[in-house]
Tab-separated table of C-alpha atoms in Angstrom:
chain	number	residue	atom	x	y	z
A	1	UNK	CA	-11.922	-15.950	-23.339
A	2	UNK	CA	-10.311	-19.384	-24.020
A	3	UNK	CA	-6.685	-20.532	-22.599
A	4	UNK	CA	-4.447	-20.836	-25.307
A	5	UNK	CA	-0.720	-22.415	-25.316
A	6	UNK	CA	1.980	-22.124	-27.654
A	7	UNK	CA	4.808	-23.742	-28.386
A	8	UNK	CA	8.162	-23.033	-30.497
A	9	UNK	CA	9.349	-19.480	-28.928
A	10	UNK	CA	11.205	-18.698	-32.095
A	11	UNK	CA	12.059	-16.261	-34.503
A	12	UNK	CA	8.088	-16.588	-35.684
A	13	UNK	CA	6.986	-18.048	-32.144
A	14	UNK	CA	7.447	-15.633	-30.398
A	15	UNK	CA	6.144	-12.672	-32.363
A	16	UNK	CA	2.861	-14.540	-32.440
A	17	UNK	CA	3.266	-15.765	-29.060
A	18	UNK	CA	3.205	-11.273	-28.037
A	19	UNK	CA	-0.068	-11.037	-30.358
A	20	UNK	CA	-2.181	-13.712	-28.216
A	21	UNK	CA	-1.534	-11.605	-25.397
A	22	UNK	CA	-2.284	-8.346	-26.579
A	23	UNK	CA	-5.738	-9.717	-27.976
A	24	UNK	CA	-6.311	-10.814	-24.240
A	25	UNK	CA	-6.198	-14.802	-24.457
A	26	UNK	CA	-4.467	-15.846	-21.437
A	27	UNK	CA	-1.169	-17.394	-23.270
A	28	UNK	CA	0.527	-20.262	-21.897
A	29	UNK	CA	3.774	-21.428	-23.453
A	30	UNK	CA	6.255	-24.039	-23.291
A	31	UNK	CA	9.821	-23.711	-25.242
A	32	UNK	CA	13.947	-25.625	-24.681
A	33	UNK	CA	15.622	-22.071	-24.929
A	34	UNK	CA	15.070	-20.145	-21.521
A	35	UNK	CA	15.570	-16.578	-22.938
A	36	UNK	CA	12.221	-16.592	-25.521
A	37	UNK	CA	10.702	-17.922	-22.088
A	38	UNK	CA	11.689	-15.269	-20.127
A	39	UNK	CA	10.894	-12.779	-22.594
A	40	UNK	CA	7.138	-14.320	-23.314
A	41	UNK	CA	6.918	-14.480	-19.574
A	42	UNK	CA	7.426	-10.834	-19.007
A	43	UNK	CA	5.350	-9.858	-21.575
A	44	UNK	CA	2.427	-11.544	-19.957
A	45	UNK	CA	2.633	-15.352	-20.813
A	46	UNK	CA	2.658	-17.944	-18.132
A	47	UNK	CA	4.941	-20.767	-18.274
A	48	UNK	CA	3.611	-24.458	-18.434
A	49	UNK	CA	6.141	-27.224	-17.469
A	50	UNK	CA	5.228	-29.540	-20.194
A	51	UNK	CA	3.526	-29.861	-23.488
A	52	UNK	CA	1.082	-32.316	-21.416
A	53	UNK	CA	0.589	-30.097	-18.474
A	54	UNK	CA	-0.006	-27.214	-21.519
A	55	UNK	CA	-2.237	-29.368	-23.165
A	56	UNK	CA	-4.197	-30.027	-20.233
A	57	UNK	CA	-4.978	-26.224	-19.678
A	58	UNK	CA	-5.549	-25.174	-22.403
A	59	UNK	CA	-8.812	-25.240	-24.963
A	60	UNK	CA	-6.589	-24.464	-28.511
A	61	UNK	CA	-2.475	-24.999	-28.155
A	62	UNK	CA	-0.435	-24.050	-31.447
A	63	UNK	CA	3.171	-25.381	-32.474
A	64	UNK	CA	5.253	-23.806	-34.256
A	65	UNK	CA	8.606	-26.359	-34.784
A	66	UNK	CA	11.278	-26.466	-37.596
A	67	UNK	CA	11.577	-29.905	-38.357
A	68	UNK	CA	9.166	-33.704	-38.868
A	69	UNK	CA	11.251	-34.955	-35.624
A	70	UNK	CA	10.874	-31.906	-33.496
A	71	UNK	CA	6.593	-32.692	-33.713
A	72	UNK	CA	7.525	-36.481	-32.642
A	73	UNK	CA	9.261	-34.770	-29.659
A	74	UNK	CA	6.547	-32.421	-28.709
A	75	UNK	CA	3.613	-34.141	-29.886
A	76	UNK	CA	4.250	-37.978	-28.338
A	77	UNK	CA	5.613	-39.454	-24.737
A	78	UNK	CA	4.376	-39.328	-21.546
A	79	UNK	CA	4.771	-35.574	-21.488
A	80	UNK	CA	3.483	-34.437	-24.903
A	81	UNK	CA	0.666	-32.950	-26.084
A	82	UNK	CA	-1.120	-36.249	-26.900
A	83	UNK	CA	-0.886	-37.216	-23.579
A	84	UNK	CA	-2.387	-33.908	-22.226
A	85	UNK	CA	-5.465	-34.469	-24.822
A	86	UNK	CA	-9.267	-35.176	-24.152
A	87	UNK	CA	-12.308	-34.064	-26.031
A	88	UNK	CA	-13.118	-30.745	-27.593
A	89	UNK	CA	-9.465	-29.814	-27.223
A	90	UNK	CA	-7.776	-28.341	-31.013
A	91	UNK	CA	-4.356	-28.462	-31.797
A	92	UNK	CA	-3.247	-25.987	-34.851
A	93	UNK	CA	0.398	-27.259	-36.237
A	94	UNK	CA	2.010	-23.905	-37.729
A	95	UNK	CA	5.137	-25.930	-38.920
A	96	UNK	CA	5.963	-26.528	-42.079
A	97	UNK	CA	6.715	-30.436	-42.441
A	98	UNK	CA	4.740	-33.436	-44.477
A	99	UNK	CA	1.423	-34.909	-44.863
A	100	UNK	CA	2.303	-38.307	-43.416
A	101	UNK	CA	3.215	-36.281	-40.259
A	102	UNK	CA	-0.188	-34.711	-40.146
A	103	UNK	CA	-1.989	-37.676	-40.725
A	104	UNK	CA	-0.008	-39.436	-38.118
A	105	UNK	CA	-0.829	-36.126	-35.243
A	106	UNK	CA	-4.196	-36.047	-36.436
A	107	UNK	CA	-4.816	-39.347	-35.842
A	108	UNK	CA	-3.115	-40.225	-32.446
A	109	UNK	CA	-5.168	-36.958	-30.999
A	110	UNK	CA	-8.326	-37.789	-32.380
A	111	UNK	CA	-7.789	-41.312	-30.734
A	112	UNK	CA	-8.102	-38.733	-27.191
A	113	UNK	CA	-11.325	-37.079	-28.660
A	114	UNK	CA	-9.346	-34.153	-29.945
A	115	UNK	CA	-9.261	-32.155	-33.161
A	116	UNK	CA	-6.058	-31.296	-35.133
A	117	UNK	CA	-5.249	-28.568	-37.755
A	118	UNK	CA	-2.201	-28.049	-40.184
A	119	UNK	CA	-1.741	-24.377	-41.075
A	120	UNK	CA	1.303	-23.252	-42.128
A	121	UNK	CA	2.534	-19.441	-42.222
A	122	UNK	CA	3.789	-17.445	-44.620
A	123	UNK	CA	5.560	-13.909	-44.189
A	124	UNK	CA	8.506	-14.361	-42.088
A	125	UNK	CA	9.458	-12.730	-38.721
A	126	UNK	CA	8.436	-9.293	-40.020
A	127	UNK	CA	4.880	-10.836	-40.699
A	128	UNK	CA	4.934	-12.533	-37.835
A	129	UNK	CA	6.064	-9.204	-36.111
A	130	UNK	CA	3.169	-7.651	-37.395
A	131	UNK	CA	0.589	-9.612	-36.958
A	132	UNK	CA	0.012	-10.089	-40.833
A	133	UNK	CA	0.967	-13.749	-41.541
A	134	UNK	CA	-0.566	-15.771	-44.682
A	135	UNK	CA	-2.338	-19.096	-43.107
A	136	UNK	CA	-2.912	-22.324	-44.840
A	137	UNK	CA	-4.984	-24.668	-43.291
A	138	UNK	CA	-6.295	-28.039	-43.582
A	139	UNK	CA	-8.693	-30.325	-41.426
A	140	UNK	CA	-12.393	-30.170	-41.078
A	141	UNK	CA	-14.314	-27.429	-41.577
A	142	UNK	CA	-15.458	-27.130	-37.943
A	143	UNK	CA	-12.303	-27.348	-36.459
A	144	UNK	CA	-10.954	-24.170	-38.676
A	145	UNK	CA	-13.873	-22.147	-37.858
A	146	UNK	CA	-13.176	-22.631	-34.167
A	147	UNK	CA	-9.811	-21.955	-34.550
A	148	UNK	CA	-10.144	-19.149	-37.030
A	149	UNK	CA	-10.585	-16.536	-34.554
A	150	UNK	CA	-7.337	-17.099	-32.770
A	151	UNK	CA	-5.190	-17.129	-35.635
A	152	UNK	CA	-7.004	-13.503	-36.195
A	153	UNK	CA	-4.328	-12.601	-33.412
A	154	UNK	CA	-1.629	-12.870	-35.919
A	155	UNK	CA	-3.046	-13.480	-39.440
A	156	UNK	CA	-4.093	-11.483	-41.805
A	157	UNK	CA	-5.033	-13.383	-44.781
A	158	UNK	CA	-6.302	-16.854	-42.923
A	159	UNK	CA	-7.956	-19.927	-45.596
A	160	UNK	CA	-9.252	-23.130	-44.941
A	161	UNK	CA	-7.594	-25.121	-48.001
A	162	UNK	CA	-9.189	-28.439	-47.548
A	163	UNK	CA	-8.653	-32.146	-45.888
A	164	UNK	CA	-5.611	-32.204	-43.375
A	165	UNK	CA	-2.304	-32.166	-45.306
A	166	UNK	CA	-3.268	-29.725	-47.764
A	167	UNK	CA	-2.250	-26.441	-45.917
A	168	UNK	CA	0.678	-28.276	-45.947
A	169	UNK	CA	0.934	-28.925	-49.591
A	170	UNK	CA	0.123	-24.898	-50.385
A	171	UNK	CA	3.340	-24.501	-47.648
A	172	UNK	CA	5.562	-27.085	-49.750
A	173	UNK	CA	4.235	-25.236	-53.385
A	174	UNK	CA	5.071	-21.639	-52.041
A	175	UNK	CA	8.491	-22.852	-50.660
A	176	UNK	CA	9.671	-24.958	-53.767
A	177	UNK	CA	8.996	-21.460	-55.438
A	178	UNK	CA	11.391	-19.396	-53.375
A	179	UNK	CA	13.997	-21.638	-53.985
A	180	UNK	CA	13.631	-21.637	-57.799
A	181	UNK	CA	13.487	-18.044	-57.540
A	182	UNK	CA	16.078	-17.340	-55.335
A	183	UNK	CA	18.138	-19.236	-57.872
A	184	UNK	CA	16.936	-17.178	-60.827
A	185	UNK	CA	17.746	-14.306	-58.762
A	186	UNK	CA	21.239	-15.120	-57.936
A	187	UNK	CA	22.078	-15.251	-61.623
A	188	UNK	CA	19.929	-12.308	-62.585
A	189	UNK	CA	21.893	-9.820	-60.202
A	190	UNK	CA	25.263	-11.146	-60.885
A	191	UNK	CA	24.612	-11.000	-64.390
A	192	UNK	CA	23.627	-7.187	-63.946
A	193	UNK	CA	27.047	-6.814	-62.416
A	194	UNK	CA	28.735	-8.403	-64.918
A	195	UNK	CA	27.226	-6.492	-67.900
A	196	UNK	CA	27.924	-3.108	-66.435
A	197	UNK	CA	24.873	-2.517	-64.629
A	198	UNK	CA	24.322	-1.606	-61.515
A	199	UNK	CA	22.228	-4.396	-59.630
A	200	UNK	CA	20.010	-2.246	-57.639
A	201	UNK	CA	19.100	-0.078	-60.755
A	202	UNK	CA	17.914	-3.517	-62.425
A	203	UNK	CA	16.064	-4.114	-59.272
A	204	UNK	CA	14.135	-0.685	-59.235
A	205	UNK	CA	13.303	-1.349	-62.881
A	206	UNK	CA	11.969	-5.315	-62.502
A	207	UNK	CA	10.198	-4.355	-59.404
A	208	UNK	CA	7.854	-2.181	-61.847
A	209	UNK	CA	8.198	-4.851	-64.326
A	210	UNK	CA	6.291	-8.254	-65.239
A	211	UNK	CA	9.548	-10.107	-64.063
A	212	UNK	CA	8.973	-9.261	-60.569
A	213	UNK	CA	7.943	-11.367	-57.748
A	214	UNK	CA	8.123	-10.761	-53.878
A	215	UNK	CA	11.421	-13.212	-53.457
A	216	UNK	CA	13.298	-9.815	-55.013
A	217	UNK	CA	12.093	-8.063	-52.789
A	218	UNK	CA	13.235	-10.116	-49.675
A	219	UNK	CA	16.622	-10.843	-51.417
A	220	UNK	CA	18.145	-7.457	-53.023
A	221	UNK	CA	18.900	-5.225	-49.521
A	222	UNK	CA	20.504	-8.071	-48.215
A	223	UNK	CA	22.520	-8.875	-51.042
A	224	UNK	CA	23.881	-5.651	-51.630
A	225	UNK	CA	24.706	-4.691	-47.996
A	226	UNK	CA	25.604	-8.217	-47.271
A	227	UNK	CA	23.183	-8.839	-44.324
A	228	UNK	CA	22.551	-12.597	-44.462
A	229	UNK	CA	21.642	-12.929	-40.803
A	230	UNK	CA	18.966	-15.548	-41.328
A	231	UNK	CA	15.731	-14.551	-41.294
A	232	UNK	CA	14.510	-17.986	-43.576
A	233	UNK	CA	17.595	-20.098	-43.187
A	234	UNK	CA	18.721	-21.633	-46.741
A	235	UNK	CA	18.670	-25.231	-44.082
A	236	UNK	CA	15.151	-24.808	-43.556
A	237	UNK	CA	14.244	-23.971	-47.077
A	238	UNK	CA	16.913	-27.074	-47.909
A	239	UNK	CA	14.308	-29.507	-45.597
A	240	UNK	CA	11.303	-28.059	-47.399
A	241	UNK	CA	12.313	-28.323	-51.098
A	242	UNK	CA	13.112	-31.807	-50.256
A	243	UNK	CA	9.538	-32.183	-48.790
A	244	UNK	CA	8.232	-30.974	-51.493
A	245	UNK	CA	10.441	-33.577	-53.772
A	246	UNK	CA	9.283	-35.785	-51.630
A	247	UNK	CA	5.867	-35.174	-52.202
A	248	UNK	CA	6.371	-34.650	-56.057
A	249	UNK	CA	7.653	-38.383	-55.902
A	250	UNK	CA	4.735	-39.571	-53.896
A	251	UNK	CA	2.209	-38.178	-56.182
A	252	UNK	CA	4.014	-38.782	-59.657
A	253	UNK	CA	5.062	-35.295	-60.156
A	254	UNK	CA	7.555	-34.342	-62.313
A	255	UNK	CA	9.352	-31.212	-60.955
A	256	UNK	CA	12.470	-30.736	-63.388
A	257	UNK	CA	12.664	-26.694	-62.475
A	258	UNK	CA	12.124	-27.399	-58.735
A	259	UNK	CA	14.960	-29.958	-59.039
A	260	UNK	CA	17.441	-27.383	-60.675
A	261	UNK	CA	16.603	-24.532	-57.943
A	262	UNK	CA	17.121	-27.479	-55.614
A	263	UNK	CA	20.553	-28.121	-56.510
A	264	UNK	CA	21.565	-24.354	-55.959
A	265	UNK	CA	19.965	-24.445	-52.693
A	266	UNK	CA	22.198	-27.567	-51.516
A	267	UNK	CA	25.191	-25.882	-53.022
A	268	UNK	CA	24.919	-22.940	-50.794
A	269	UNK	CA	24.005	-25.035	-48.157
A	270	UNK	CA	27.468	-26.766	-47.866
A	271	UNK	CA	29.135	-23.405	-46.515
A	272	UNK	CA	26.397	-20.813	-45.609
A	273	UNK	CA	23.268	-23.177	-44.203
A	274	UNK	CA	22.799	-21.340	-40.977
A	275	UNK	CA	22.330	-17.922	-43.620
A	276	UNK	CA	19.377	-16.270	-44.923
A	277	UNK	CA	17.837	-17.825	-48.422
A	278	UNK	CA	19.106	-14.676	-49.946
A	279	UNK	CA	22.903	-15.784	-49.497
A	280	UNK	CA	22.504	-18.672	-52.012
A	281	UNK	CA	23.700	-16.178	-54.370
A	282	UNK	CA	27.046	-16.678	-52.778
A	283	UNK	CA	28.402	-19.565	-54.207
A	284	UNK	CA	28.064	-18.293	-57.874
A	285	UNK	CA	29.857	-14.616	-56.704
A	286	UNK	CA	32.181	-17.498	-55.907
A	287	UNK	CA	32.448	-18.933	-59.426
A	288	UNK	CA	32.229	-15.679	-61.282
A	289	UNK	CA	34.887	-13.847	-58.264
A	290	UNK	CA	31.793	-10.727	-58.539
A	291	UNK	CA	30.738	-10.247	-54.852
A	292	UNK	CA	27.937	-7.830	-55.397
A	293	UNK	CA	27.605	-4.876	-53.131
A	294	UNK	CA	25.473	-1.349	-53.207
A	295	UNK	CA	27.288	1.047	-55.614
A	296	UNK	CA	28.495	4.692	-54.337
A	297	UNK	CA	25.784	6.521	-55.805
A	298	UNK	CA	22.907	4.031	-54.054
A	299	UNK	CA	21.605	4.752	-50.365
């Protein structure tokens, strides 16, 4: 069975980090915060000391960071990854950040005769928890089928998109989406409120209805027992709308709805950033004074 490493012991880290051990690749990780170490450790990983000394292990490492400068950190210096590279090695990127940046990994660890892979996930920490994550990928062909199998530890629904950068741009499209529908939602429950009916009613109702999509479904429990512990922070989804602007501006892409959910997004941002995407419907309770909770007669 090959070595695999992992790195980024977080909310989705780690979840994925349990899977690779329980389908019997021995896991090596690497991660700042000691307590996802400890807690890997125990549950069968083995520490490496560095990226490079992971890299050097390992036949397929996977990342998992929040933001473009956090891969710089990890990836180059004389302790990264690249520097732990050499041929037949593949690296699998599960961040969500740009194209440039995966054109700029690819190329550095191709440079050491290795292959690299960006494949975003979709699902959250209860996918991740459950081993049922959506993957993304780009990169040749090859590379993905080698890789495929491991990302069977925690995937569910695993497709090679294309050239590197374009699991990325599927990542940027799905994101840009939950913002503009987090947005819509905001209004849509409020408005509920305000005309007299009750929000989670609506809900039940749209759920069954062609107005529905899976963002409500993420959004409504929390709203209405006011549980925005983050599970997708709005400051993450704030870095990946503008990613996707970004992009958008790169390719000569008008995106005038994207740009209007975007605005909401930074608006909740201001206060409640460290929150879950479904508290962006806080600032408009704000401006109407309705703070939406479960009525009496709802469980």
């Amino acid at each position: 069975m090959k070595k695999v490493g992992f790195i980024g012991l977080g909310t989705m880290g780690l979840p994925m980090t349990k899977h690779l051990i329980d389908s019997d690749f021995e896991t090596y990780v690497v991660s700042r915060s000691r307590g996802p170490i400890e807690e890997a450790v125990a549950y069968g990983a083995i520490e490496a000391k560095t990226p490079k000394e992971l890299m050097e292990i390992c036949d397929i490492v996977m990342t998992c960071l929040p933001v473009p400068k956090t891969i710089e950190e990890v990836y180059e210096g004389e302790n990264g990854l690249i520097a732990g590279a050499s041929p037949g090695k593949i690296v699998i990127d599960h961040s969500t950040v740009d194209r440039q940046t995966n054109e700029k990994v690819l190329n550095l660890l191709q440079e050491k005769g290795a292959d690299f892979m960006d494949a975003p996930v979709s699902g959250g920490p209860m996918g991740a928890s459950a081993g049922t994550l959506t993957i993304m990928c780009g990169g040749d062909e090859q590379t993905f089928l080698q890789a495929e199998p491991v990302m069977k530890a925690y995937g569910a629904y695993i497709v090679h998109v294309g050239a590197i950068g374009s699991g990325t741009v599927v990542k940027l499209l799905n994101n840009m989406l939950i913002g503009v529908h987090q947005a819509a939602l905001a209004e849509c429950y409020v408005m509920a409120e305000k005309a007299g009916v009750d929000p989670a009613v609506a809900y039940d109702l749209i759920q069954k209805s062609a107005g529905f999509s899976k963002s409500m479904d993420w959004a409504v429990d929390a709203i209405l027992d006011r549980e925005f512990d983050a599970r997708f922070s709005i400051n993450l989804l704030h870095k990946d709308i503008g990613l996707a602007l970004n992009l958008a501006e790169e390719i000569d892409m008008p995106l005038d709805m994207v740009k209007l959910g975007a605005e909401k997004v930074a608006l909740a941002k201001e206060k409640y950033g460290h929150q879950d995407v479904s508290a962006i419907v806080r600032p408009l309770e704000e401006k109407t004074g309705i703070t939406l909770k479960r009525h009496k007669n709802q469980g």
